[in-house]
């Protein structure tokens, strides 16, 4: 694992926030059509079907997956079963601006968890980079008017998003640990490594979706637009984004990769301008410079 950012690594780390931003836009479009936890389950069911012809051999008896099933069950719980379900749930009681603002604390949690649980030293340069990156996100969220931030109030959804951000931070750090025994052979094969997580994550998300189905009256209102949306979030923001994120994290580490995740609200603003007719403003350029500045500063040796 190296802190050096190569062009291919930059592309790997730019794609996930772009796809996650599109996930937020699509999720907003289908709100009310499908319950949030059920949407997470169907999303990963689509991802499982995509991965099956590529890495179905991982599920066979005698596969190197099974001796390491506990590690993959944990990765599946954190990265597949919990994070996005909690994010979708957070949007039921919180606003998108609050949820995005809380999620922008990702670099801070990455640095803190790496220092507390994984014995990773945090440099002053990384701390300054974290501040710059978060300032860039605040510029986007406040639309260049800092007084708008004074009106923000934390609700249950915001607290849930804090937990989701911590969950994703743990997931990202666990990706950097060596796998036990022969399971390490799965690491070079991205589809096999992802399938090993998704198969357990699908079980977790199915369990959570079943609980949601029992305790609420929310149901799926099927339509072709909803089906297309679920296929998209199952392939793009799920399979492709996690494949790129996993590769990027293994190359440069979670602390640096977390700064790229702060590009998500900026990409969301750009996508909103494309699909909702809202033109970009000067503050978008300022935010971009701050976020990129934080990435560059934190990644320098």
mmCIF file of C-alpha atoms in Angstrom:
data_model
loop_
_atom_site.group_PDB
_atom_site.id
_atom_site.type_symbol
_atom_site.label_atom_id
_atom_site.label_comp_id
_atom_site.label_asym_id
_atom_site.label_seq_id
_atom_site.Cartn_x
_atom_site.Cartn_y
_atom_site.Cartn_z
ATOM 1 C CA UNK A 1 0.000 0.000 0.000
ATOM 2 C CA UNK A 2 1.505 3.323 -1.121
ATOM 3 C CA UNK A 3 0.378 6.896 -0.585
ATOM 4 C CA UNK A 4 1.412 7.851 -4.132
ATOM 5 C CA UNK A 5 -1.455 8.825 -6.416
ATOM 6 C CA UNK A 6 -1.018 7.543 -9.970
ATOM 7 C CA UNK A 7 -3.379 8.485 -12.827
ATOM 8 C CA UNK A 8 -5.041 5.051 -12.758
ATOM 9 C CA UNK A 9 -5.529 5.256 -8.985
ATOM 10 C CA UNK A 10 -7.058 8.729 -9.313
ATOM 11 C CA UNK A 11 -9.560 7.363 -11.846
ATOM 12 C CA UNK A 12 -10.331 4.447 -9.533
ATOM 13 C CA UNK A 13 -11.071 6.855 -6.678
ATOM 14 C CA UNK A 14 -13.002 9.394 -8.777
ATOM 15 C CA UNK A 15 -15.533 6.914 -10.158
ATOM 16 C CA UNK A 16 -17.060 5.827 -6.799
ATOM 17 C CA UNK A 17 -18.099 9.348 -5.645
ATOM 18 C CA UNK A 18 -19.505 10.059 -9.116
ATOM 19 C CA UNK A 19 -21.544 6.853 -9.025
ATOM 20 C CA UNK A 20 -22.579 7.407 -5.400
ATOM 21 C CA UNK A 21 -23.765 10.889 -6.313
ATOM 22 C CA UNK A 22 -25.886 9.400 -9.091
ATOM 23 C CA UNK A 23 -27.183 6.883 -6.568
ATOM 24 C CA UNK A 24 -28.492 9.763 -4.441
ATOM 25 C CA UNK A 25 -30.197 11.340 -7.449
ATOM 26 C CA UNK A 26 -31.818 8.053 -8.498
ATOM 27 C CA UNK A 27 -32.770 7.293 -4.901
ATOM 28 C CA UNK A 28 -34.572 10.619 -4.702
ATOM 29 C CA UNK A 29 -36.465 9.851 -7.900
ATOM 30 C CA UNK A 30 -37.838 6.535 -6.617
ATOM 31 C CA UNK A 31 -38.604 7.703 -3.090
ATOM 32 C CA UNK A 32 -42.034 6.427 -2.122
ATOM 33 C CA UNK A 33 -41.916 3.608 -4.682
ATOM 34 C CA UNK A 34 -39.827 1.222 -2.568
ATOM 35 C CA UNK A 35 -39.013 1.007 1.183
ATOM 36 C CA UNK A 36 -35.422 2.086 1.958
ATOM 37 C CA UNK A 37 -34.106 -1.178 3.447
ATOM 38 C CA UNK A 38 -35.878 -3.223 0.765
ATOM 39 C CA UNK A 39 -34.271 -1.012 -1.882
ATOM 40 C CA UNK A 40 -30.874 -1.873 -0.445
ATOM 41 C CA UNK A 41 -31.702 -5.604 -0.587
ATOM 42 C CA UNK A 42 -32.952 -5.512 -4.201
ATOM 43 C CA UNK A 43 -29.943 -3.429 -5.180
ATOM 44 C CA UNK A 44 -27.520 -6.067 -3.915
ATOM 45 C CA UNK A 45 -29.617 -8.869 -5.355
ATOM 46 C CA UNK A 46 -29.026 -7.291 -8.771
ATOM 47 C CA UNK A 47 -25.307 -7.006 -7.970
ATOM 48 C CA UNK A 48 -25.230 -10.689 -6.960
ATOM 49 C CA UNK A 49 -26.794 -11.724 -10.272
ATOM 50 C CA UNK A 50 -24.225 -9.641 -12.184
ATOM 51 C CA UNK A 51 -21.315 -11.200 -10.275
ATOM 52 C CA UNK A 52 -22.615 -14.786 -10.436
ATOM 53 C CA UNK A 53 -21.304 -15.651 -13.934
ATOM 54 C CA UNK A 54 -17.998 -13.917 -13.157
ATOM 55 C CA UNK A 55 -17.256 -15.397 -9.743
ATOM 56 C CA UNK A 56 -19.834 -18.085 -9.022
ATOM 57 C CA UNK A 57 -17.022 -20.556 -8.350
ATOM 58 C CA UNK A 58 -16.365 -18.780 -5.039
ATOM 59 C CA UNK A 59 -19.573 -20.285 -3.646
ATOM 60 C CA UNK A 60 -18.624 -23.906 -4.354
ATOM 61 C CA UNK A 61 -17.837 -26.322 -1.548
ATOM 62 C CA UNK A 62 -14.119 -26.374 -0.896
ATOM 63 C CA UNK A 63 -13.605 -22.784 -2.081
ATOM 64 C CA UNK A 64 -10.965 -20.690 -0.293
ATOM 65 C CA UNK A 65 -13.830 -18.422 0.795
ATOM 66 C CA UNK A 66 -15.247 -20.712 3.474
ATOM 67 C CA UNK A 67 -12.241 -20.943 5.830
ATOM 68 C CA UNK A 68 -12.356 -17.122 5.978
ATOM 69 C CA UNK A 69 -16.137 -16.797 6.104
ATOM 70 C CA UNK A 70 -16.109 -14.795 9.347
ATOM 71 C CA UNK A 71 -14.045 -11.989 7.804
ATOM 72 C CA UNK A 72 -16.252 -11.820 4.708
ATOM 73 C CA UNK A 73 -19.410 -11.970 6.813
ATOM 74 C CA UNK A 74 -18.151 -8.897 8.683
ATOM 75 C CA UNK A 75 -17.233 -7.067 5.470
ATOM 76 C CA UNK A 76 -20.635 -7.958 4.011
ATOM 77 C CA UNK A 77 -22.410 -6.697 7.109
ATOM 78 C CA UNK A 78 -20.623 -3.345 7.144
ATOM 79 C CA UNK A 79 -20.240 -2.512 3.446
ATOM 80 C CA UNK A 80 -23.340 -4.192 1.980
ATOM 81 C CA UNK A 81 -25.883 -4.847 4.715
ATOM 82 C CA UNK A 82 -25.638 -1.695 6.824
ATOM 83 C CA UNK A 83 -24.140 1.380 5.188
ATOM 84 C CA UNK A 84 -26.552 2.102 2.338
ATOM 85 C CA UNK A 85 -29.588 0.861 4.254
ATOM 86 C CA UNK A 86 -28.760 3.333 7.035
ATOM 87 C CA UNK A 87 -28.235 6.091 4.477
ATOM 88 C CA UNK A 88 -31.624 5.447 2.878
ATOM 89 C CA UNK A 89 -33.242 5.331 6.333
ATOM 90 C CA UNK A 90 -31.553 8.589 7.334
ATOM 91 C CA UNK A 91 -33.261 10.387 4.448
ATOM 92 C CA UNK A 92 -36.669 9.536 5.906
ATOM 93 C CA UNK A 93 -36.214 11.881 8.882
ATOM 94 C CA UNK A 94 -33.408 14.149 7.700
ATOM 95 C CA UNK A 95 -32.822 16.367 4.706
ATOM 96 C CA UNK A 96 -30.352 15.563 1.914
ATOM 97 C CA UNK A 97 -28.201 18.577 2.851
ATOM 98 C CA UNK A 98 -27.897 17.388 6.463
ATOM 99 C CA UNK A 99 -27.146 13.795 5.452
ATOM 100 C CA UNK A 100 -24.507 14.931 2.968
ATOM 101 C CA UNK A 101 -22.981 17.267 5.541
ATOM 102 C CA UNK A 102 -22.685 14.484 8.105
ATOM 103 C CA UNK A 103 -21.251 12.147 5.470
ATOM 104 C CA UNK A 104 -18.626 14.785 4.674
ATOM 105 C CA UNK A 105 -17.000 14.002 8.026
ATOM 106 C CA UNK A 106 -15.661 10.776 6.468
ATOM 107 C CA UNK A 107 -11.960 11.839 6.362
ATOM 108 C CA UNK A 108 -12.043 12.727 10.048
ATOM 109 C CA UNK A 109 -13.547 9.352 10.988
ATOM 110 C CA UNK A 110 -11.085 7.529 8.715
ATOM 111 C CA UNK A 111 -8.148 9.217 10.387
ATOM 112 C CA UNK A 112 -9.546 8.704 13.895
ATOM 113 C CA UNK A 113 -10.405 5.019 13.400
ATOM 114 C CA UNK A 114 -7.089 4.336 11.706
ATOM 115 C CA UNK A 115 -5.268 5.899 14.663
ATOM 116 C CA UNK A 116 -7.397 4.304 17.403
ATOM 117 C CA UNK A 117 -7.905 0.767 16.070
ATOM 118 C CA UNK A 118 -5.328 0.167 13.330
ATOM 119 C CA UNK A 119 -2.289 1.961 14.831
ATOM 120 C CA UNK A 120 -1.867 4.284 11.851
ATOM 121 C CA UNK A 121 -0.079 7.572 12.493
ATOM 122 C CA UNK A 122 -1.907 10.756 11.478
ATOM 123 C CA UNK A 123 0.363 13.488 10.140
ATOM 124 C CA UNK A 124 -0.282 17.213 10.541
ATOM 125 C CA UNK A 125 -0.446 17.428 6.734
ATOM 126 C CA UNK A 126 -3.355 14.952 6.705
ATOM 127 C CA UNK A 127 -5.190 16.921 9.379
ATOM 128 C CA UNK A 128 -4.853 20.144 7.375
ATOM 129 C CA UNK A 129 -5.948 18.284 4.243
ATOM 130 C CA UNK A 130 -9.037 17.026 6.097
ATOM 131 C CA UNK A 131 -9.965 20.577 7.108
ATOM 132 C CA UNK A 132 -9.559 21.873 3.534
ATOM 133 C CA UNK A 133 -11.624 19.038 2.105
ATOM 134 C CA UNK A 134 -14.471 19.516 4.586
ATOM 135 C CA UNK A 135 -14.434 23.277 3.949
ATOM 136 C CA UNK A 136 -14.945 22.513 0.263
ATOM 137 C CA UNK A 137 -17.968 20.372 1.064
ATOM 138 C CA UNK A 138 -19.385 23.105 3.311
ATOM 139 C CA UNK A 139 -19.068 25.600 0.448
ATOM 140 C CA UNK A 140 -21.222 23.318 -1.742
ATOM 141 C CA UNK A 141 -23.788 22.624 0.953
ATOM 142 C CA UNK A 142 -24.116 26.279 1.959
ATOM 143 C CA UNK A 143 -24.259 27.386 -1.683
ATOM 144 C CA UNK A 144 -21.571 29.924 -0.847
ATOM 145 C CA UNK A 145 -23.692 31.453 1.937
ATOM 146 C CA UNK A 146 -22.251 30.413 5.300
ATOM 147 C CA UNK A 147 -25.294 31.734 7.182
ATOM 148 C CA UNK A 148 -27.331 28.837 5.787
ATOM 149 C CA UNK A 149 -25.272 26.421 7.898
ATOM 150 C CA UNK A 150 -26.409 28.153 11.090
ATOM 151 C CA UNK A 151 -29.950 26.893 10.475
ATOM 152 C CA UNK A 152 -28.963 23.222 10.453
ATOM 153 C CA UNK A 153 -30.338 21.058 13.263
ATOM 154 C CA UNK A 154 -29.431 17.441 13.955
ATOM 155 C CA UNK A 155 -32.329 14.966 13.969
ATOM 156 C CA UNK A 156 -32.515 11.165 14.253
ATOM 157 C CA UNK A 157 -31.515 10.756 10.610
ATOM 158 C CA UNK A 158 -28.377 12.817 11.118
ATOM 159 C CA UNK A 159 -27.306 10.674 14.072
ATOM 160 C CA UNK A 160 -28.006 7.559 12.006
ATOM 161 C CA UNK A 161 -25.799 8.945 9.231
ATOM 162 C CA UNK A 162 -22.976 9.501 11.715
ATOM 163 C CA UNK A 163 -23.157 5.812 12.618
ATOM 164 C CA UNK A 164 -23.270 4.894 8.901
ATOM 165 C CA UNK A 165 -20.141 6.965 8.249
ATOM 166 C CA UNK A 166 -18.305 5.231 11.096
ATOM 167 C CA UNK A 167 -19.444 1.863 9.728
ATOM 168 C CA UNK A 168 -18.030 2.688 6.274
ATOM 169 C CA UNK A 169 -14.764 3.841 7.833
ATOM 170 C CA UNK A 170 -14.335 0.503 9.617
ATOM 171 C CA UNK A 171 -15.207 -1.321 6.392
ATOM 172 C CA UNK A 172 -12.583 0.598 4.437
ATOM 173 C CA UNK A 173 -9.855 -0.086 6.992
ATOM 174 C CA UNK A 174 -10.728 -3.790 7.114
ATOM 175 C CA UNK A 175 -10.184 -3.923 3.350
ATOM 176 C CA UNK A 176 -6.504 -3.167 3.936
ATOM 177 C CA UNK A 177 -5.902 -6.109 6.282
ATOM 178 C CA UNK A 178 -4.462 -9.359 4.873
ATOM 179 C CA UNK A 179 -6.987 -12.164 4.522
ATOM 180 C CA UNK A 180 -6.483 -15.305 6.599
ATOM 181 C CA UNK A 181 -4.911 -18.363 4.990
ATOM 182 C CA UNK A 182 -5.640 -19.262 1.392
ATOM 183 C CA UNK A 183 -8.390 -16.641 1.164
ATOM 184 C CA UNK A 184 -5.649 -14.163 0.248
ATOM 185 C CA UNK A 185 -5.807 -15.695 -3.246
ATOM 186 C CA UNK A 186 -9.159 -13.939 -3.729
ATOM 187 C CA UNK A 187 -7.598 -10.487 -3.465
ATOM 188 C CA UNK A 188 -6.235 -10.173 -7.051
ATOM 189 C CA UNK A 189 -9.580 -11.258 -8.548
ATOM 190 C CA UNK A 190 -11.870 -8.256 -8.005
ATOM 191 C CA UNK A 191 -15.092 -10.091 -8.906
ATOM 192 C CA UNK A 192 -14.316 -13.015 -6.596
ATOM 193 C CA UNK A 193 -13.320 -10.691 -3.753
ATOM 194 C CA UNK A 194 -16.513 -8.666 -4.178
ATOM 195 C CA UNK A 195 -18.699 -11.761 -4.539
ATOM 196 C CA UNK A 196 -17.297 -13.092 -1.246
ATOM 197 C CA UNK A 197 -18.613 -9.923 0.430
ATOM 198 C CA UNK A 198 -21.885 -9.638 -1.470
ATOM 199 C CA UNK A 199 -23.059 -13.187 -0.769
ATOM 200 C CA UNK A 200 -22.924 -12.528 2.990
ATOM 201 C CA UNK A 201 -24.091 -8.938 2.627
ATOM 202 C CA UNK A 202 -27.117 -10.131 0.669
ATOM 203 C CA UNK A 203 -28.042 -12.423 3.553
ATOM 204 C CA UNK A 204 -27.690 -9.555 6.041
ATOM 205 C CA UNK A 205 -29.673 -7.090 3.894
ATOM 206 C CA UNK A 206 -32.369 -9.709 3.251
ATOM 207 C CA UNK A 207 -32.706 -10.248 6.993
ATOM 208 C CA UNK A 208 -33.017 -6.499 7.601
ATOM 209 C CA UNK A 209 -35.480 -6.071 4.719
ATOM 210 C CA UNK A 210 -37.618 -8.890 6.127
ATOM 211 C CA UNK A 211 -37.739 -7.073 9.455
ATOM 212 C CA UNK A 212 -38.759 -3.853 7.714
ATOM 213 C CA UNK A 213 -41.497 -5.716 5.823
ATOM 214 C CA UNK A 214 -42.898 -7.116 9.078
ATOM 215 C CA UNK A 215 -42.901 -3.933 11.158
ATOM 216 C CA UNK A 216 -44.119 -1.474 8.507
ATOM 217 C CA UNK A 217 -46.824 -1.287 5.866
ATOM 218 C CA UNK A 218 -44.453 -0.055 3.152
ATOM 219 C CA UNK A 219 -44.569 -2.056 -0.067
ATOM 220 C CA UNK A 220 -42.914 -1.928 -3.500
ATOM 221 C CA UNK A 221 -44.909 -0.152 -6.226
ATOM 222 C CA UNK A 222 -43.450 -1.780 -9.317
ATOM 223 C CA UNK A 223 -43.031 0.092 -12.590
ATOM 224 C CA UNK A 224 -40.570 0.045 -15.465
ATOM 225 C CA UNK A 225 -38.810 3.237 -14.267
ATOM 226 C CA UNK A 226 -38.374 1.682 -10.818
ATOM 227 C CA UNK A 227 -37.016 -1.546 -12.309
ATOM 228 C CA UNK A 228 -34.536 0.419 -14.432
ATOM 229 C CA UNK A 229 -33.469 2.453 -11.394
ATOM 230 C CA UNK A 230 -32.859 -0.689 -9.309
ATOM 231 C CA UNK A 231 -30.817 -2.293 -12.091
ATOM 232 C CA UNK A 232 -28.711 0.844 -12.385
ATOM 233 C CA UNK A 233 -27.963 1.205 -8.654
ATOM 234 C CA UNK A 234 -27.181 -2.507 -8.511
ATOM 235 C CA UNK A 235 -24.589 -2.301 -11.284
ATOM 236 C CA UNK A 236 -23.101 1.211 -11.170
ATOM 237 C CA UNK A 237 -23.070 2.485 -7.570
ATOM 238 C CA UNK A 238 -22.787 -1.082 -6.234
ATOM 239 C CA UNK A 239 -20.601 -3.385 -8.363
ATOM 240 C CA UNK A 240 -18.525 -0.840 -10.300
ATOM 241 C CA UNK A 241 -18.155 1.633 -7.419
ATOM 242 C CA UNK A 242 -17.131 -1.000 -4.874
ATOM 243 C CA UNK A 243 -14.727 -2.605 -7.331
ATOM 244 C CA UNK A 244 -13.006 0.753 -7.888
ATOM 245 C CA UNK A 245 -13.147 1.771 -4.229
ATOM 246 C CA UNK A 246 -11.625 -1.498 -3.067
ATOM 247 C CA UNK A 247 -8.766 -1.193 -5.545
ATOM 248 C CA UNK A 248 -8.129 2.437 -4.665
ATOM 249 C CA UNK A 249 -8.170 1.782 -0.914
ATOM 250 C CA UNK A 250 -5.689 -1.074 -1.281
ATOM 251 C CA UNK A 251 -3.347 1.179 -3.277
ATOM 252 C CA UNK A 252 -3.283 4.353 -1.166
ATOM 253 C CA UNK A 253 -5.048 3.456 2.088
ATOM 254 C CA UNK A 254 -8.404 4.572 3.556
ATOM 255 C CA UNK A 255 -7.141 7.901 4.913
ATOM 256 C CA UNK A 256 -6.337 9.311 1.467
ATOM 257 C CA UNK A 257 -9.224 7.550 -0.291
ATOM 258 C CA UNK A 258 -11.657 9.196 2.132
ATOM 259 C CA UNK A 259 -10.833 12.625 0.706
ATOM 260 C CA UNK A 260 -12.115 11.506 -2.689
ATOM 261 C CA UNK A 261 -15.446 10.557 -1.098
ATOM 262 C CA UNK A 262 -15.905 14.255 -0.318
ATOM 263 C CA UNK A 263 -16.315 14.836 -4.048
ATOM 264 C CA UNK A 264 -19.725 13.120 -3.820
ATOM 265 C CA UNK A 265 -21.729 16.279 -2.937
ATOM 266 C CA UNK A 266 -19.886 18.230 -5.639
ATOM 267 C CA UNK A 267 -20.765 15.595 -8.236
ATOM 268 C CA UNK A 268 -24.316 15.576 -6.877
ATOM 269 C CA UNK A 269 -24.544 19.322 -7.514
ATOM 270 C CA UNK A 270 -23.298 18.835 -11.081
ATOM 271 C CA UNK A 271 -25.752 16.010 -11.726
ATOM 272 C CA UNK A 272 -28.570 18.096 -10.269
ATOM 273 C CA UNK A 273 -27.711 20.874 -12.688
ATOM 274 C CA UNK A 274 -27.783 18.380 -15.558
ATOM 275 C CA UNK A 275 -31.054 16.660 -14.636
ATOM 276 C CA UNK A 276 -32.874 19.412 -12.754
ATOM 277 C CA UNK A 277 -31.791 22.413 -14.802
ATOM 278 C CA UNK A 278 -29.798 24.099 -12.006
ATOM 279 C CA UNK A 279 -26.721 25.811 -13.495
ATOM 280 C CA UNK A 280 -23.314 25.570 -11.748
ATOM 281 C CA UNK A 281 -22.137 28.610 -9.758
ATOM 282 C CA UNK A 282 -18.824 30.137 -8.745
ATOM 283 C CA UNK A 283 -18.954 28.395 -5.363
ATOM 284 C CA UNK A 284 -18.825 25.017 -7.130
ATOM 285 C CA UNK A 285 -15.407 25.957 -8.535
ATOM 286 C CA UNK A 286 -14.232 27.184 -5.113
ATOM 287 C CA UNK A 287 -15.389 23.949 -3.499
ATOM 288 C CA UNK A 288 -13.645 21.879 -6.141
ATOM 289 C CA UNK A 289 -10.338 23.677 -5.523
ATOM 290 C CA UNK A 290 -10.622 23.196 -1.752
ATOM 291 C CA UNK A 291 -11.482 19.491 -2.001
ATOM 292 C CA UNK A 292 -8.767 18.757 -4.547
ATOM 293 C CA UNK A 293 -6.329 20.811 -2.474
ATOM 294 C CA UNK A 294 -7.113 18.630 0.533
ATOM 295 C CA UNK A 295 -6.544 15.481 -1.523
ATOM 296 C CA UNK A 296 -3.215 16.688 -2.904
ATOM 297 C CA UNK A 297 -1.949 17.942 0.448
ATOM 298 C CA UNK A 298 -2.863 14.766 2.346
ATOM 299 C CA UNK A 299 -1.301 12.477 -0.268
ATOM 300 C CA UNK A 300 2.091 14.202 -0.435
ATOM 301 C CA UNK A 301 4.972 12.481 1.290
#
